[in-house]
Short mmCIF file of C-alpha atoms and ligand atoms in Angstrom, two decimals:
data_model
loop_
_atom_site.label_atom_id
_atom_site.label_comp_id
_atom_site.label_asym_id
_atom_site.label_seq_id
_atom_site.Cartn_x
_atom_site.Cartn_y
_atom_site.Cartn_z
CA MET A 1 75.77 85.19 114.19
CA ASN A 2 75.85 87.51 111.22
CA ARG A 3 76.94 90.87 112.69
CA ILE A 4 79.33 91.56 115.49
CA ASP A 5 79.80 94.87 117.29
CA VAL A 6 83.52 94.89 116.63
CA ALA A 7 84.24 98.01 118.56
CA GLN A 8 82.71 96.48 121.61
CA HIS A 9 83.90 92.82 121.48
CA LEU A 10 87.13 92.65 119.52
CA PRO A 11 90.43 94.26 120.30
CA THR A 12 91.79 97.03 118.12
CA VAL A 13 95.21 97.33 116.52
CA GLY A 14 97.41 100.19 117.67
CA ASP A 15 95.29 103.28 118.34
CA GLY A 16 92.42 101.74 116.37
CA SER A 17 93.01 103.93 113.29
CA PRO A 18 93.03 102.01 109.92
CA PHE A 19 96.65 103.17 109.27
CA GLY A 20 99.99 102.30 110.69
CA ALA A 21 102.41 104.92 111.98
CA ALA A 22 105.13 105.63 109.46
CA ARG A 23 107.77 103.06 110.56
CA GLN A 24 106.33 101.17 113.51
CA PHE A 25 104.72 97.85 112.62
CA HIS A 26 102.13 96.32 114.91
CA LYS A 27 102.37 92.77 116.19
CA GLU A 28 99.04 91.96 114.48
CA GLU A 29 100.63 92.79 111.16
CA LEU A 30 103.55 90.48 112.05
CA GLN A 31 101.05 87.79 112.91
CA LEU A 32 99.49 88.10 109.45
CA ALA A 33 102.91 88.10 107.81
CA PHE A 34 103.87 84.75 109.37
CA ARG A 35 100.58 83.20 108.24
CA ASN A 36 100.78 84.67 104.71
CA ARG A 37 104.33 84.09 103.60
CA GLY A 38 105.79 85.85 100.61
CA MET A 39 107.96 84.50 97.75
CA PRO A 40 111.60 85.46 98.62
CA LEU A 41 112.61 87.53 95.59
CA GLU A 42 115.59 85.23 94.79
CA ALA A 43 112.92 82.73 93.76
CA LEU A 44 112.26 84.95 90.73
CA ARG A 45 115.03 82.72 89.31
CA TYR A 46 112.53 79.83 88.68
CA PRO A 47 110.18 80.07 85.74
CA VAL A 48 107.71 77.97 87.85
CA THR A 49 107.82 78.81 91.54
CA PRO A 50 108.42 75.71 93.69
CA THR A 51 105.27 75.21 95.65
CA GLY A 52 106.91 75.86 99.01
CA LEU A 53 108.14 79.27 97.72
CA HIS A 54 104.89 80.49 96.17
CA TYR A 55 103.21 83.22 98.23
CA LEU A 56 100.11 82.63 100.33
CA LEU A 57 97.14 84.70 101.27
CA ILE A 58 94.57 83.25 103.59
CA HIS A 59 92.04 85.62 105.17
CA PHE A 60 90.68 83.30 107.77
CA ASP A 61 91.71 79.75 108.85
CA ILE A 62 92.74 77.03 106.48
CA PRO A 63 89.76 74.72 106.44
CA TYR A 64 90.30 70.99 107.05
CA VAL A 65 88.77 69.04 104.11
CA ASP A 66 88.26 65.29 103.85
CA ALA A 67 88.50 64.55 100.10
CA ASN A 68 86.40 61.37 100.53
CA THR A 69 83.35 63.24 101.54
CA TRP A 70 83.99 66.59 99.94
CA GLN A 71 81.58 67.56 97.10
CA LEU A 72 81.18 70.59 94.85
CA THR A 73 77.67 71.80 94.14
CA VAL A 74 76.87 73.69 91.00
CA GLY A 75 73.55 75.43 91.06
CA GLY A 76 71.70 78.75 90.98
CA VAL A 77 70.10 79.70 87.66
CA VAL A 78 71.00 76.55 85.80
CA SER A 79 68.75 73.91 84.28
CA LYS A 80 70.71 70.85 85.51
CA PRO A 81 72.18 71.46 89.00
CA MET A 82 75.11 69.14 89.71
CA THR A 83 76.98 67.68 92.68
CA LEU A 84 80.44 66.55 91.79
CA THR A 85 83.02 64.49 93.70
CA LEU A 86 86.75 65.08 93.30
CA ASP A 87 86.91 61.97 91.10
CA ASP A 88 84.12 63.30 88.89
CA ILE A 89 86.08 66.47 88.35
CA ARG A 90 89.38 64.61 87.71
CA GLN A 91 87.62 62.58 85.03
CA ARG A 92 86.76 65.62 83.04
CA PRO A 93 88.97 67.17 80.37
CA ALA A 94 92.18 68.33 82.02
CA VAL A 95 94.32 71.35 81.20
CA THR A 96 97.69 72.44 82.71
CA LEU A 97 98.41 76.15 82.65
CA PRO A 98 101.38 78.08 83.99
CA VAL A 99 99.75 81.08 85.68
CA THR A 100 101.37 84.12 87.38
CA MET A 101 99.38 85.24 90.38
CA GLU A 102 99.85 88.36 92.49
CA CYS A 103 97.99 89.59 95.55
CA ALA A 104 96.21 92.80 95.05
CA GLY A 105 97.79 94.10 98.30
CA ASN A 106 101.41 93.60 97.06
CA GLY A 107 103.39 96.67 97.99
CA ARG A 108 100.93 97.83 100.66
CA ALA A 109 103.52 98.21 103.37
CA LEU A 110 105.52 100.64 101.22
CA LEU A 111 102.69 103.18 101.32
CA GLU A 112 102.69 106.05 103.79
CA PRO A 113 100.42 106.14 105.70
CA ARG A 114 100.22 102.32 105.53
CA PRO A 115 96.78 100.66 105.65
CA ILE A 116 96.81 98.06 108.37
CA SER A 117 96.35 94.72 106.74
CA GLN A 118 98.67 91.97 105.46
CA PRO A 119 101.89 94.03 105.23
CA TRP A 120 103.37 93.04 101.90
CA MET A 121 106.49 94.59 100.68
CA LEU A 122 106.98 93.12 97.15
CA GLU A 123 106.87 89.44 97.60
CA ALA A 124 103.16 88.56 97.07
CA ILE A 125 103.82 86.85 93.77
CA GLY A 126 104.41 83.44 92.24
CA THR A 127 103.88 81.33 89.11
CA ALA A 128 102.58 77.79 89.33
CA GLU A 129 101.50 75.14 86.85
CA TRP A 130 97.87 74.63 87.66
CA THR A 131 96.08 71.45 86.48
CA GLY A 132 92.24 71.36 86.44
CA THR A 133 89.24 71.28 84.23
CA PRO A 134 87.82 74.33 82.41
CA LEU A 135 85.01 75.92 84.35
CA ARG A 136 83.23 76.61 81.12
CA GLY A 137 82.51 72.92 80.46
CA ILE A 138 80.97 72.52 83.94
CA LEU A 139 78.77 75.67 83.48
CA GLU A 140 77.65 74.44 80.08
CA ASP A 141 76.84 70.90 81.35
CA ALA A 142 74.86 72.51 84.19
CA GLY A 143 72.95 74.48 81.61
CA ILE A 144 73.75 78.01 82.76
CA ASP A 145 70.68 80.12 82.13
CA SER A 146 70.66 83.12 79.82
CA SER A 147 69.45 85.12 82.83
CA ALA A 148 72.76 84.55 84.75
CA VAL A 149 74.80 87.79 84.94
CA GLU A 150 77.52 86.52 87.27
CA VAL A 151 78.90 83.30 88.70
CA LEU A 152 79.45 83.17 92.49
CA PHE A 153 82.24 81.11 94.01
CA THR A 154 82.04 80.22 97.79
CA GLY A 155 84.94 78.79 99.74
CA LEU A 156 84.68 76.51 102.84
CA ASP A 157 86.51 79.08 104.95
CA ARG A 158 84.65 81.43 107.31
CA GLY A 159 85.61 84.31 109.49
CA ILE A 160 84.96 87.90 110.47
CA GLN A 161 86.14 90.87 108.53
CA GLY A 162 84.89 94.46 108.64
CA GLY A 163 82.58 93.47 111.46
CA GLU A 164 80.80 90.89 109.27
CA VAL A 165 80.68 87.14 109.76
CA GLN A 166 81.15 85.62 106.31
CA GLU A 167 82.17 82.87 104.04
CA TYR A 168 84.95 83.80 101.58
CA GLN A 169 82.92 84.59 98.46
CA ARG A 170 83.69 86.36 95.20
CA SER A 171 81.76 86.54 91.91
CA LEU A 172 82.90 86.86 88.29
CA HIS A 173 80.93 88.44 85.46
CA ARG A 174 79.43 85.74 83.22
CA ASP A 175 81.72 86.46 80.27
CA GLU A 176 84.83 86.28 82.48
CA ALA A 177 83.66 83.04 84.04
CA LEU A 178 83.20 81.48 80.61
CA ARG A 179 86.64 82.36 79.31
CA ASP A 180 88.62 79.30 78.14
CA GLU A 181 91.47 79.74 80.59
CA VAL A 182 89.37 79.79 83.78
CA LEU A 183 90.15 76.54 85.61
CA LEU A 184 88.86 74.46 88.49
CA ALA A 185 92.24 73.34 89.64
CA TYR A 186 93.04 70.25 91.78
CA ALA A 187 96.80 70.11 91.19
CA MET A 188 99.63 72.63 91.59
CA ASN A 189 103.05 71.92 90.01
CA GLY A 190 102.02 68.30 89.39
CA ALA A 191 100.86 67.38 92.83
CA PRO A 192 97.47 67.59 94.59
CA LEU A 193 96.81 71.05 96.00
CA GLU A 194 98.36 71.53 99.42
CA PRO A 195 95.92 72.56 102.17
CA GLN A 196 97.02 76.18 102.22
CA HIS A 197 96.59 76.53 98.41
CA GLY A 198 92.96 75.45 98.43
CA PHE A 199 92.75 71.61 98.66
CA PRO A 200 90.89 69.87 97.19
CA LEU A 201 89.75 72.31 94.52
CA ARG A 202 90.16 76.04 93.72
CA LEU A 203 89.38 78.52 90.99
CA ILE A 204 92.26 79.82 88.95
CA VAL A 205 91.48 83.05 86.98
CA SER A 206 94.57 84.11 85.18
CA GLY A 207 95.26 87.80 84.63
CA TRP A 208 93.29 88.89 87.71
CA TYR A 209 94.75 89.69 91.08
CA GLY A 210 94.72 86.66 93.36
CA MET A 211 91.54 87.34 95.36
CA THR A 212 89.48 86.13 92.43
CA SER A 213 90.89 82.64 92.49
CA VAL A 214 88.70 81.33 95.36
CA LYS A 215 90.25 78.41 97.25
CA TRP A 216 88.56 75.43 99.01
CA LEU A 217 85.61 75.59 96.72
CA ASP A 218 82.27 74.46 98.31
CA ARG A 219 79.81 75.67 95.70
CA ILE A 220 79.42 77.56 92.40
CA GLU A 221 76.18 79.38 91.62
CA ALA A 222 75.00 81.16 88.55
CA ILE A 223 73.19 84.24 89.74
CA GLY A 224 70.71 86.65 88.07
CA THR A 225 71.73 89.78 89.94
CA PRO A 226 75.18 91.13 90.76
CA PHE A 227 76.77 89.81 94.01
CA HIS A 228 77.33 92.43 96.73
CA GLY A 229 79.20 90.50 99.40
CA TYR A 230 81.99 91.90 101.60
CA GLN A 231 84.96 90.59 99.45
CA GLN A 232 83.34 92.14 96.40
CA ASP A 233 81.92 95.41 97.49
CA ALA A 234 83.66 96.43 100.71
CA THR A 235 87.22 95.38 99.98
CA TYR A 236 89.35 94.83 96.90
CA ARG A 237 88.61 98.40 95.76
CA SER A 238 90.78 101.31 94.88
CA SER A 239 89.35 104.20 96.82
CA GLN A 240 90.45 107.40 98.62
CA SER A 241 88.55 107.07 101.86
CA LYS A 242 86.34 104.78 103.94
CA GLU A 243 83.29 106.38 102.40
CA ASP A 244 84.51 106.47 98.79
CA PRO A 245 83.22 103.29 97.10
CA GLY A 246 86.07 103.74 94.50
CA ARG A 247 86.28 101.10 91.82
CA PRO A 248 86.76 97.33 92.02
CA VAL A 249 90.25 95.90 91.61
CA THR A 250 90.39 93.51 88.66
CA LEU A 251 93.33 92.61 86.35
CA MET A 252 96.94 92.75 87.58
CA LYS A 253 98.74 95.98 86.67
CA VAL A 254 102.12 95.82 84.89
CA ARG A 255 105.09 95.10 87.09
CA ALA A 256 108.71 93.98 86.93
CA LEU A 257 110.72 92.69 89.85
CA MET A 258 114.44 91.99 90.07
CA ILE A 259 116.39 89.35 91.96
CA PRO A 260 118.32 91.48 94.41
CA PRO A 261 121.93 91.13 93.19
CA GLY A 262 125.15 90.35 95.11
CA ILE A 263 125.23 89.13 98.64
CA VAL A 264 122.85 90.17 101.35
CA ASP A 265 123.39 91.77 104.75
CA PHE A 266 121.41 89.56 107.14
CA LEU A 267 119.65 92.19 109.14
CA THR A 268 119.09 95.08 106.71
CA ARG A 269 118.75 92.94 103.63
CA SER A 270 120.89 95.50 101.76
CA ARG A 271 123.17 94.23 99.02
CA VAL A 272 126.89 94.12 98.54
CA LEU A 273 128.55 93.24 95.22
CA GLU A 274 131.82 93.56 93.40
CA ALA A 275 132.57 96.19 90.75
CA GLY A 276 132.37 94.96 87.15
CA MET A 277 129.74 93.54 84.76
CA VAL A 278 126.80 92.03 86.58
CA THR A 279 123.81 90.42 84.92
CA LEU A 280 120.65 91.71 86.62
CA ARG A 281 117.61 89.45 86.06
CA GLY A 282 114.05 89.15 87.10
CA ARG A 283 110.47 88.71 85.79
CA ALA A 284 107.80 90.99 84.52
CA TRP A 285 104.03 90.51 83.94
CA ALA A 286 100.84 92.42 83.15
CA GLY A 287 97.19 91.23 83.65
CA ARG A 288 95.95 90.53 80.20
CA THR A 289 98.15 92.73 78.09
CA ASP A 290 101.75 91.95 77.05
CA VAL A 291 104.86 93.39 78.63
CA ALA A 292 106.18 95.74 76.06
CA ARG A 293 109.42 96.85 77.71
CA VAL A 294 111.46 96.57 80.91
CA ASP A 295 113.90 99.40 81.86
CA ILE A 296 116.58 99.67 84.45
CA GLY A 297 117.39 102.95 86.14
CA SER A 298 120.35 103.26 88.36
CA ASP A 299 119.66 106.62 89.96
CA SER A 300 116.16 106.77 91.40
CA GLY A 301 114.28 107.10 88.13
CA THR A 302 115.68 109.86 85.92
CA THR A 303 117.44 107.80 83.26
CA TRP A 304 116.37 104.43 82.02
CA SER A 305 118.01 101.78 79.81
CA PRO A 306 116.11 98.89 78.19
CA ALA A 307 116.56 95.34 79.51
CA SER A 308 116.14 92.42 77.20
CA ILE A 309 112.92 90.53 77.52
CA GLY A 310 113.22 86.73 77.30
CA THR A 311 110.87 83.90 77.23
CA ARG A 312 107.75 82.92 79.16
CA MET A 313 106.11 79.59 79.73
CA GLY A 314 102.75 80.58 78.20
CA ALA A 315 100.27 83.38 77.67
CA HIS A 316 99.44 83.54 81.39
CA ALA A 317 102.93 83.47 82.89
CA TRP A 318 105.56 86.10 83.56
CA TYR A 319 108.47 86.93 81.23
CA GLU A 320 112.10 86.67 82.18
CA TRP A 321 114.24 89.81 81.62
CA THR A 322 118.02 90.40 81.89
CA PHE A 323 120.20 93.46 81.88
CA ASP A 324 124.03 93.67 81.78
CA TRP A 325 125.01 96.30 84.28
CA ARG A 326 128.40 97.83 84.79
CA ALA A 327 128.68 98.15 88.61
CA VAL A 328 131.01 100.97 89.62
CA PRO A 329 132.11 101.33 93.27
CA GLY A 330 129.85 103.30 95.58
CA ARG A 331 126.29 103.18 96.91
CA GLN A 332 123.52 103.00 94.37
CA THR A 333 119.86 102.48 94.05
CA LEU A 334 118.82 100.17 91.23
CA CYS A 335 115.27 100.57 89.83
CA VAL A 336 113.31 98.41 87.47
CA ARG A 337 110.26 99.58 85.57
CA ALA A 338 107.96 97.74 83.09
CA THR A 339 105.61 99.13 80.44
CA ASP A 340 102.65 97.11 79.07
CA ALA A 341 101.52 96.94 75.46
CA ALA A 342 98.77 99.45 76.16
CA GLY A 343 101.51 101.99 77.22
CA ASN A 344 100.90 101.82 80.98
CA VAL A 345 104.15 102.40 82.84
CA GLN A 346 104.89 101.59 86.51
CA PRO A 347 104.84 104.75 88.62
CA VAL A 348 108.05 105.95 90.27
CA ASP A 349 106.00 107.44 93.15
CA GLN A 350 103.02 105.36 94.26
CA PRO A 351 99.58 107.02 93.97
CA TRP A 352 98.02 106.35 97.44
CA ASN A 353 94.79 104.48 97.98
CA TYR A 354 92.84 103.71 101.14
CA GLN A 355 93.07 99.90 101.16
CA GLY A 356 96.57 99.66 99.69
CA MET A 357 95.53 97.82 96.55
CA GLU A 358 97.09 97.36 93.06
CA ASN A 359 100.32 99.14 93.99
CA ASN A 360 102.87 98.77 91.22
CA MET A 361 105.51 101.35 92.02
CA VAL A 362 108.95 100.62 90.68
CA GLN A 363 111.15 98.33 92.80
CA ARG A 364 114.22 100.00 94.37
CA VAL A 365 117.22 97.96 95.49
CA ASP A 366 119.98 99.62 97.42
CA VAL A 367 123.37 98.16 96.65
CA LEU A 368 126.92 98.87 97.82
CA VAL A 369 129.47 98.14 95.06
CA VAL A 370 132.97 97.52 96.33
N1 LIG B 1 88.48 80.74 99.99
C1 LIG B 1 89.46 81.60 99.88
N2 LIG B 1 90.04 81.85 98.66
C2 LIG B 1 91.00 82.77 98.53
C3 LIG B 1 91.49 83.48 99.65
C4 LIG B 1 90.86 83.22 100.93
O1 LIG B 1 91.27 83.84 101.92
N3 LIG B 1 89.89 82.30 100.97
N4 LIG B 1 92.50 84.41 99.40
C5 LIG B 1 92.54 84.98 98.13
C6 LIG B 1 93.64 85.92 97.88
S1 LIG B 1 93.46 87.48 98.56
C7 LIG B 1 94.73 85.61 97.13
S2 LIG B 1 95.94 86.65 96.78
C8 LIG B 1 94.91 84.16 96.63
C9 LIG B 1 96.22 83.61 97.08
O2 LIG B 1 96.44 82.26 96.63
P1 LIG B 1 97.57 81.40 97.17
O3 LIG B 1 97.57 81.48 98.74
O4 LIG B 1 97.42 79.99 96.67
O5 LIG B 1 98.86 82.08 96.62
O6 LIG B 1 93.86 83.32 97.05
C10 LIG B 1 92.59 83.93 97.08
N5 LIG B 1 91.55 82.87 97.30
MO1 LIG B 2 95.28 88.73 97.81
#
């Protein structure tokens, strides 16, 4: 079973168009949202996101893995193919890295029209301390051939997407795969990976959007020609139409998020706070460049004032930022906007793209000051 006539055998969502009507969400989107939880934005308070608050994105089903029989194979164009048990991997040199990871679809549900997929608002984000062994050492021990142009990672999960039966697979260019910080991780925040985060072993590629960090690894292959699988060529692209191949989504764009201040109204999630000085705080990150500045705007983006940028836990983790704000009575919209070291600024209005990828529009938080 490699192809399925989707139109004939599987149900459609809504009227079958790839976009959701302006405000109405479909139950299929709700179903995805329950499976793929987001990080509640108040958890931006923690430099390392507690595991149970880190976001999740799982395309298919979480595979059940028995660690006693699980093995990783390393092959393809290598001189010494290897089969490794979890113990073999744990005995290799270990590194712990705090890494900020964001789903490439973060912000998708804020687009109009809205591509029907996992309907993220802004919460597809988290930072964890990942422990594992550098991939580079394994590729070198396997004798990666000079003819290898990419390294292909295959997970144990299978499913159907875009009418195609598939394993979850993504590749990385050879130079990216050999970077020092790329890990094969078996622990998250000091504990073995939980099933939903890729137990027993996953890839962690810092700086890139999350789709690159393949979970539930089954095999790693050095390949002599570029990989053209579904998760590489058909999705995770910034394009303008179904026909437009666009360009692949790679490193995370610059973004800042704020902890919504004050107290929350249960149903609308709007905020209420008292007049006076309020310290706004949040986190900011950018793929592989630095965050150069974070600004707060209090009236939908015409005037901006700089926030102070604090510390981060390492070169692959988000920065903390704070801003002392004088809250005066009335309704306001607070905006936060980050700029990276290359001068890229978050857009106030989101440029639209067909799959709803790499959106980094400024966050707006409606508050009522009393
Ligand atoms: N095997 C496999 N790996 C995967 C996925 C998946 O569905 N299957 N989802 C990817 C996507 S799109 C993201 S954003 C991250 C999310 O990792 P997390 O759930 O641990 O936060 O895992 C990536 N790795
Ligand atoms: Mo993702």
